[in-house]
C-alpha cells in the first residue's frame, strides 16, 4: 500500500506559516496503530471514531486505506473546513462528521484521539468514550512528548481499567486505554460557577472552564466606559471614555446613550461571559456571540440560557465571524488568543483583528483586551483605525479602536 501523502495537506482556512504544518508524527503513529488494530481485530470503518483530528490527516489516511464510514469529531470550525477541503483535493470521502455525543461513539470499537491540551477536555472525552462506545472499545490517544504529562494517564484511568503508555517514537507517544469503567449517571460536564451574578457554564474544551479569566474580567469592568462612549460618532469624546480605575461593574445600571439598539459581536466568545455581561447591562441590544470551538459554542449557549438572555443573544460556530455580513456591527468585543494549539503564535489575533475590520461599520468600535507585552496597538491602528488605551492593569491593556 503506498504511503499516504501527508505533505499535501493544508491548514487552510487556519493560519499557515513555515513553522506550522497540517500533520505531525503523532498523526502518523495513530494511523499506523489503527491499521494494525483494525486488521487484527476485524474492525470496520463504521466502528472507528476519530477525535481531535486537526486538519484531517488521520481520517483521510484511513479513508485512503479503504476504511469507509469513519466518524470524526473536530472541535474547531477551521479544522472541519480544512478536512472538507483536503478531502476534496484528495478526492476522498466516506466519513461522517459529528459532535462529541452518542452518535459519534455508539458501537465504536476503536477510538483515535489527538490528546487535547486541557485535562478537563480529556476527562469529558474519556467519559464520552466509556459512556457510549462498545464494551470492547480500545482508545488510542497520542501526543507530542513535550506536551504530555502523567496527569493525562490518571484522567484516562478514571474511565478505563487498563491504561498503558508506550515508548516514544519520533518525539511522540501513544497511550492505549481499554476496559471502560462504569460511568456515573450524569456526565461530568458541563460544569457551572457564579461570579457576582454572572453564571458561567463550561464544557471541558472551553478556555478557562467556568472561571472568569483575568483578561475577560478586565474588559467586563470597562463596559460602563463603553456605554458612555459615543457609538454613533467617528471621533471619540475622551472625557466620556476615561473610566475611574476603581469603578465597579454593575450589570444592571448601565444606560446606553444611543437611541437605536446597537449590534454587538462577541468575537471568540469562549463561554459567553462578555456577551452575557453586555446583555445584562443592555436589555435592548442585539448581541451575536461566535467562536470557532464547538466546546465554546456549547458552553456559551448554556451560559446564555443560565442567565436568562437567550432571547437577546445568538451563538454561532464559525471561523472569525466569516458567516456574518460586512459592516454589520456597531461594537466588537474581543479577548484574542495568543496561541494556535500548542504553538505561541500571534496569527490568531491578527485574523480576528482583520475580521473586526470587516465586521465593523465605519465609526464602529473594537474594544480589545490583551496582554500588554504583546503590543497589538500598532496592528490595530493599521487594520482598523485610530486606537487609544482605555485602561491598563499590571498585566493587561484595554484599547478602543474606531473603524475608519
Coordinates of C-alpha atoms in Angstrom, one line a residue:
X1 CA 0.0 0.0 0.0
X2 CA 1.5 3.4 -1.0
X3 CA 2.2 5.8 1.8
X4 CA -0.4 8.5 2.4
X5 CA 0.8 11.9 1.1
X6 CA 0.6 13.8 4.4
X7 CA 2.7 16.7 3.0
X8 CA -0.1 17.6 0.6
X9 CA -2.5 18.5 3.4
X10 CA -3.3 22.2 4.0
X11 CA -4.2 24.0 7.2
X12 CA -6.5 26.5 5.3
X13 CA -8.5 28.3 6.5
X14 CA -6.4 28.3 9.6
X15 CA -3.2 30.3 9.9
X16 CA -0.4 28.9 7.7
X17 CA 3.3 29.6 8.3
X18 CA 6.7 27.9 7.8
X19 CA 6.7 26.6 11.4
X20 CA 3.1 25.3 11.2
X21 CA 2.1 22.2 9.3
X22 CA -1.2 20.2 8.8
X23 CA 0.1 16.9 10.4
X24 CA 2.7 15.6 12.8
X25 CA 4.3 12.4 13.8
X26 CA 1.5 11.7 16.2
X27 CA -1.0 11.5 13.4
X28 CA 1.2 9.0 11.6
X29 CA 1.7 6.8 14.7
X30 CA -2.1 6.8 15.3
X31 CA -2.8 5.8 11.7
X32 CA -0.2 3.0 11.8
X33 CA -1.6 1.7 15.1
X34 CA -5.2 1.9 13.8
X35 CA -4.4 0.0 10.7
X36 CA -2.7 -2.8 12.7
X37 CA -5.5 -3.0 15.3
X38 CA -8.3 -2.9 12.7
X39 CA -6.7 -5.8 10.8
X40 CA -6.0 -7.8 14.0
X41 CA -9.5 -7.4 15.5
X42 CA -11.6 -7.3 12.3
X43 CA -12.7 -3.7 12.9
X44 CA -14.5 -2.0 10.0
X45 CA -14.6 1.7 9.2
X46 CA -18.0 2.2 10.7
X47 CA -16.6 1.0 14.0
X48 CA -13.8 3.7 14.1
X49 CA -14.2 7.1 15.6
X50 CA -11.6 9.9 15.3
X51 CA -11.5 12.8 17.8
X52 CA -9.3 15.9 17.6
X53 CA -8.0 15.3 14.0
X54 CA -6.5 18.7 13.5
X55 CA -6.8 19.1 9.7
X56 CA -8.0 15.6 8.7
X57 CA -4.7 13.7 8.5
X58 CA -5.9 10.7 10.5
X59 CA -9.3 10.5 8.9
X60 CA -8.1 10.9 5.3
X61 CA -5.2 8.4 5.7
X62 CA -7.6 5.8 7.0
X63 CA -10.1 6.6 4.3
X64 CA -7.3 6.4 1.7
X65 CA -6.5 2.9 3.1
X66 CA -10.1 1.8 2.3
X67 CA -12.0 2.3 5.5
X68 CA -15.4 3.8 5.0
X69 CA -18.0 5.1 7.5
X70 CA -15.4 6.6 9.9
X71 CA -17.0 9.0 12.3
X72 CA -15.0 12.1 13.2
X73 CA -15.3 14.9 15.7
X74 CA -13.2 18.1 15.4
X75 CA -13.7 20.9 17.9
X76 CA -12.6 23.7 15.7
X77 CA -14.5 25.1 12.7
X78 CA -11.2 25.7 11.0
X79 CA -10.4 22.0 11.3
X80 CA -13.7 21.0 9.9
X81 CA -13.3 23.2 6.9
X82 CA -9.7 22.0 6.4
X83 CA -10.8 18.4 6.5
X84 CA -13.5 19.0 3.9
X85 CA -11.1 20.9 1.6
X86 CA -8.3 18.4 2.0
X87 CA -10.8 15.6 1.3
X88 CA -12.0 17.4 -1.9
X89 CA -8.4 18.0 -3.0
X90 CA -7.5 14.3 -2.5
X91 CA -10.8 13.0 -4.0
X92 CA -11.6 11.2 -0.7
X93 CA -14.9 10.7 1.1
X94 CA -16.9 8.2 3.0
X95 CA -16.6 9.7 6.5
X96 CA -19.2 11.4 8.7
X97 CA -18.7 14.4 11.0
X98 CA -20.4 14.5 14.4
X99 CA -20.4 16.4 17.7
X100 CA -19.0 14.8 20.8
X101 CA -22.0 12.7 21.6
X102 CA -23.6 9.2 21.3
X103 CA -23.9 9.4 17.5
X104 CA -20.2 9.8 17.2
X105 CA -19.3 6.9 19.6
X106 CA -22.2 4.4 19.6
X107 CA -20.8 1.0 18.8
X108 CA -17.3 2.3 18.2
X109 CA -14.6 -0.4 18.9
X110 CA -11.6 1.8 18.1
X111 CA -11.3 5.4 19.0
X112 CA -8.3 7.5 17.9
X113 CA -7.5 10.7 19.8
X114 CA -5.1 13.5 19.4
X115 CA -4.6 14.5 23.1
X116 CA -6.1 17.9 23.9
X117 CA -4.2 20.5 25.9
X118 CA -6.7 20.7 28.7
X119 CA -7.2 17.9 31.2
X120 CA -10.9 18.9 31.6
X121 CA -11.4 18.3 27.8
X122 CA -9.6 14.9 28.1
X123 CA -11.9 14.0 31.0
X124 CA -15.0 14.8 29.0
X125 CA -13.8 12.8 26.0
X126 CA -12.8 9.8 28.1
X127 CA -16.1 9.8 29.8
X128 CA -17.9 10.0 26.5
X129 CA -16.0 7.0 25.1
X130 CA -16.6 4.9 28.2
X131 CA -20.3 6.0 28.2
X132 CA -21.2 5.4 24.6
X133 CA -18.7 3.2 22.8
X134 CA -18.7 -0.6 22.6
X135 CA -17.7 -2.6 25.7
X136 CA -14.6 -3.9 23.9
X137 CA -13.5 -0.4 22.7
X138 CA -9.8 0.5 22.6
X139 CA -8.9 4.1 22.9
X140 CA -5.6 5.0 21.4
X141 CA -4.5 8.5 22.3
X142 CA -1.4 10.2 21.1
X143 CA 0.5 13.4 21.6
X144 CA 3.9 15.1 21.4
X145 CA 6.1 14.0 24.3
X146 CA 6.9 17.6 25.3
X147 CA 3.2 18.3 25.9
X148 CA 2.3 15.1 27.7
X149 CA 2.1 14.6 31.5
X150 CA 1.3 11.7 33.9
X151 CA -1.9 13.5 34.8
X152 CA -3.3 12.5 31.4
X153 CA -2.8 8.8 32.3
X154 CA -4.6 9.5 35.6
X155 CA -7.5 11.1 33.9
X156 CA -7.8 8.2 31.4
X157 CA -7.6 5.8 34.4
X158 CA -10.9 7.3 35.8
X159 CA -12.7 6.0 32.8
X160 CA -10.7 2.9 31.8
X161 CA -9.4 0.0 33.9
X162 CA -6.3 -0.5 31.6
X163 CA -4.1 2.4 30.6
X164 CA -0.7 1.8 29.1
X165 CA 1.7 4.4 27.9
X166 CA 4.1 3.2 25.2
X167 CA 7.6 4.1 24.3
X168 CA 8.2 7.4 22.5
X169 CA 8.8 7.4 18.7
X170 CA 9.8 10.5 16.7
X171 CA 9.1 12.7 19.8
X172 CA 5.5 11.4 20.0
X173 CA 3.9 8.8 22.3
X174 CA 0.8 6.7 22.3
X175 CA -1.4 5.8 25.3
X176 CA -3.7 2.8 24.9
X177 CA -6.8 2.6 27.2
X178 CA -9.2 -0.3 27.3
X179 CA -11.9 -1.9 29.5
X180 CA -14.2 1.0 30.1
X181 CA -15.3 1.5 33.7
X182 CA -18.9 2.1 34.8
X183 CA -19.8 5.7 34.2
X184 CA -21.8 7.9 36.6
X185 CA -25.4 8.6 35.8
X186 CA -24.7 12.2 34.9
X187 CA -21.7 13.2 32.7
X188 CA -19.0 15.3 34.4
X189 CA -19.6 18.2 32.0
X190 CA -20.8 20.9 31.6
X191 CA -19.9 22.5 34.9
X192 CA -21.1 25.9 36.2
X193 CA -20.0 28.7 38.6
X194 CA -21.4 32.0 39.6
X195 CA -19.4 35.3 39.5
X196 CA -21.2 38.2 41.2
X197 CA -24.5 37.4 39.5
X198 CA -22.9 36.2 36.2
X199 CA -23.3 32.4 35.8
X200 CA -20.8 30.7 33.5
X201 CA -21.3 27.2 32.2
X202 CA -18.4 25.3 30.6
X203 CA -17.7 22.1 28.7
X204 CA -14.2 20.5 29.1
X205 CA -12.8 22.1 26.0
X206 CA -13.8 25.7 26.8
X207 CA -11.0 28.0 27.6
X208 CA -10.8 28.8 31.3
X209 CA -13.6 26.5 32.1
X210 CA -16.3 28.0 34.4
X211 CA -13.8 30.6 35.7
X212 CA -13.8 34.2 34.6
X213 CA -10.4 34.6 33.2
X214 CA -8.4 37.7 34.1
X215 CA -8.4 39.4 30.7
X216 CA -12.2 38.9 30.3
X217 CA -12.8 40.3 33.7
X218 CA -10.7 43.4 33.0
X219 CA -12.7 44.0 29.8
X220 CA -16.1 43.5 31.5
X221 CA -15.1 46.1 34.1
X222 CA -14.8 48.6 31.2
X223 CA -18.4 48.0 29.9
X224 CA -19.6 51.2 31.7
X225 CA -17.0 53.2 29.8
X226 CA -18.2 51.6 26.6
X227 CA -21.7 52.6 27.4
X228 CA -20.6 56.2 27.9
X229 CA -18.7 56.4 24.6
X230 CA -20.4 57.8 21.5
X231 CA -21.3 54.7 19.5
X232 CA -22.6 56.8 16.6
X233 CA -19.7 59.2 16.1
X234 CA -16.4 58.7 14.3
X235 CA -14.4 60.8 16.8
X236 CA -14.2 59.7 20.4
X237 CA -15.1 62.0 23.2
X238 CA -12.2 61.4 25.6
X239 CA -13.9 63.0 28.6
X240 CA -16.6 60.3 28.3
X241 CA -14.2 57.4 27.7
X242 CA -11.8 57.6 30.7
X243 CA -13.1 55.3 33.4
X244 CA -12.2 55.5 37.1
X245 CA -9.7 52.8 37.8
X246 CA -11.6 51.6 40.9
X247 CA -15.0 51.6 39.1
X248 CA -17.1 48.5 40.0
X249 CA -19.2 46.6 37.5
X250 CA -22.9 47.0 37.7
X251 CA -24.6 44.8 35.0
X252 CA -28.0 46.3 35.6
X253 CA -27.2 50.0 36.0
X254 CA -25.6 50.9 32.7
X255 CA -27.6 53.1 30.3
X256 CA -26.8 53.1 26.6
X257 CA -26.6 56.7 25.3
X258 CA -27.7 56.0 21.8
X259 CA -31.4 55.7 20.8
X260 CA -31.1 52.8 18.4
X261 CA -30.1 49.5 19.9
X262 CA -26.6 48.6 18.6
X263 CA -25.4 45.3 17.2
X264 CA -22.7 43.8 19.3
X265 CA -20.4 41.0 18.3
X266 CA -18.5 39.0 20.9
X267 CA -15.8 37.6 18.6
X268 CA -14.1 34.5 20.0
X269 CA -16.8 34.3 22.7
X270 CA -15.5 31.4 24.8
X271 CA -18.1 30.6 27.4
X272 CA -20.0 33.7 26.6
X273 CA -19.0 35.9 29.5
X274 CA -18.7 39.1 27.5
X275 CA -21.8 38.6 25.5
X276 CA -23.9 37.8 28.6
X277 CA -22.4 40.7 30.7
X278 CA -23.3 43.1 27.9
X279 CA -26.8 41.6 27.5
X280 CA -27.4 42.0 31.2
X281 CA -26.4 45.7 31.1
X282 CA -28.2 46.5 27.8
X283 CA -31.6 44.8 27.6
X284 CA -32.3 46.3 24.1
X285 CA -29.0 45.4 22.4
X286 CA -28.7 42.7 19.7
X287 CA -25.8 40.5 20.5
X288 CA -24.1 37.9 18.4
X289 CA -21.5 35.5 20.0
X290 CA -19.3 33.5 17.8
X291 CA -16.4 31.1 18.3
X292 CA -14.5 28.5 16.3
X293 CA -14.6 26.0 19.1
X294 CA -17.6 23.7 19.3
X295 CA -17.0 23.3 23.1
X296 CA -17.0 27.0 23.5
X297 CA -20.2 27.4 21.5
X298 CA -22.0 24.7 23.5
X299 CA -20.7 26.4 26.7
X300 CA -21.8 29.9 25.5
X301 CA -25.3 28.6 24.7
X302 CA -25.6 27.1 28.1
X303 CA -24.3 30.2 29.8
X304 CA -26.8 32.4 27.9
X305 CA -29.7 30.1 28.9
X306 CA -28.5 30.1 32.6
X307 CA -28.5 33.9 32.7
X308 CA -31.9 34.2 31.0
X309 CA -30.8 36.2 28.0
X310 CA -31.4 33.6 25.3
X311 CA -33.9 35.9 23.6
X312 CA -31.3 38.6 23.1
X313 CA -28.1 36.7 22.3
X314 CA -27.4 34.3 19.4
X315 CA -24.4 32.0 19.1
X316 CA -22.7 30.6 16.0
X317 CA -19.9 28.1 15.4
X318 CA -17.8 30.0 12.9
X319 CA -14.3 30.9 11.9
X320 CA -13.6 34.5 12.8
X321 CA -17.2 35.6 12.1
X322 CA -16.8 34.6 8.5
X323 CA -20.5 33.9 8.0
X324 CA -21.6 37.3 9.4
X325 CA -22.2 40.2 6.9
X326 CA -19.7 43.0 6.4
X327 CA -20.2 46.3 8.2
X328 CA -22.9 44.8 10.4
X329 CA -21.6 45.6 13.9
X330 CA -21.6 48.8 16.0
X331 CA -19.2 47.2 18.5
X332 CA -16.9 44.2 18.5
X333 CA -15.7 42.8 21.9
X334 CA -12.5 40.8 21.7
X335 CA -10.2 39.0 24.0
X336 CA -7.9 37.4 21.4
X337 CA -5.8 34.3 21.9
X338 CA -2.0 34.4 21.6
X339 CA -1.5 30.8 20.6
X340 CA -2.5 28.2 18.0
X341 CA -2.9 24.9 19.6
X342 CA 0.4 24.3 21.5
X343 CA 2.3 26.9 19.5
X344 CA 2.7 30.5 20.6
X345 CA 1.7 32.5 17.5
X346 CA 0.1 35.9 17.1
X347 CA -1.5 35.0 13.8
X348 CA -4.8 34.0 15.5
X349 CA -5.1 37.5 16.9
X350 CA -4.3 39.1 13.6
X351 CA -7.1 37.1 11.9
X352 CA -9.5 38.4 14.5
X353 CA -8.4 42.0 14.0
X354 CA -8.9 41.6 10.3
X355 CA -12.3 40.1 10.9
X356 CA -13.2 43.0 13.2
X357 CA -12.3 45.5 10.5
X358 CA -14.6 43.7 8.1
X359 CA -17.5 43.3 10.5
X360 CA -17.5 46.9 11.9
X361 CA -19.4 49.7 10.2
X362 CA -17.4 52.9 9.6
X363 CA -17.2 54.6 13.0
X364 CA -17.9 51.4 14.9
X365 CA -15.7 50.4 17.8
X366 CA -13.4 47.5 18.6
X367 CA -12.9 47.0 22.3
X368 CA -9.9 44.7 22.9
X369 CA -8.1 43.3 26.0
X370 CA -4.7 41.8 25.6
X371 CA -1.5 41.0 27.5
X372 CA 0.4 44.3 27.5
X373 CA 3.6 42.7 26.4
X374 CA 2.1 41.7 23.1
X375 CA 1.9 45.3 21.8
X376 CA -1.0 44.9 19.4
X377 CA -1.8 48.6 19.2
X378 CA 0.1 49.3 16.1
X379 CA -1.5 46.4 14.3
X380 CA -5.0 47.6 15.3
X381 CA -4.2 51.1 14.1
X382 CA -3.1 49.7 10.7
X383 CA -6.1 47.3 10.3
X384 CA -8.9 49.2 11.9
X385 CA -8.2 52.8 12.7
X386 CA -7.3 55.2 15.5
X387 CA -6.7 53.3 18.7
X388 CA -6.3 54.5 22.3
X389 CA -5.7 53.0 25.6
X390 CA -8.8 52.9 27.8
X391 CA -7.4 51.1 30.8
X392 CA -4.3 49.3 31.9
X393 CA -3.5 46.9 34.8
X394 CA -0.2 45.4 35.8
X395 CA -0.7 42.7 33.1
X396 CA -3.5 43.7 30.7
X397 CA -4.3 46.6 28.4
X398 CA -7.8 47.6 27.2
X399 CA -8.0 49.6 24.0
X400 CA -10.7 51.1 21.8
X401 CA -10.3 51.3 18.1
X402 CA -12.5 53.4 15.8
X403 CA -13.2 51.9 12.3
X404 CA -12.1 54.2 9.6

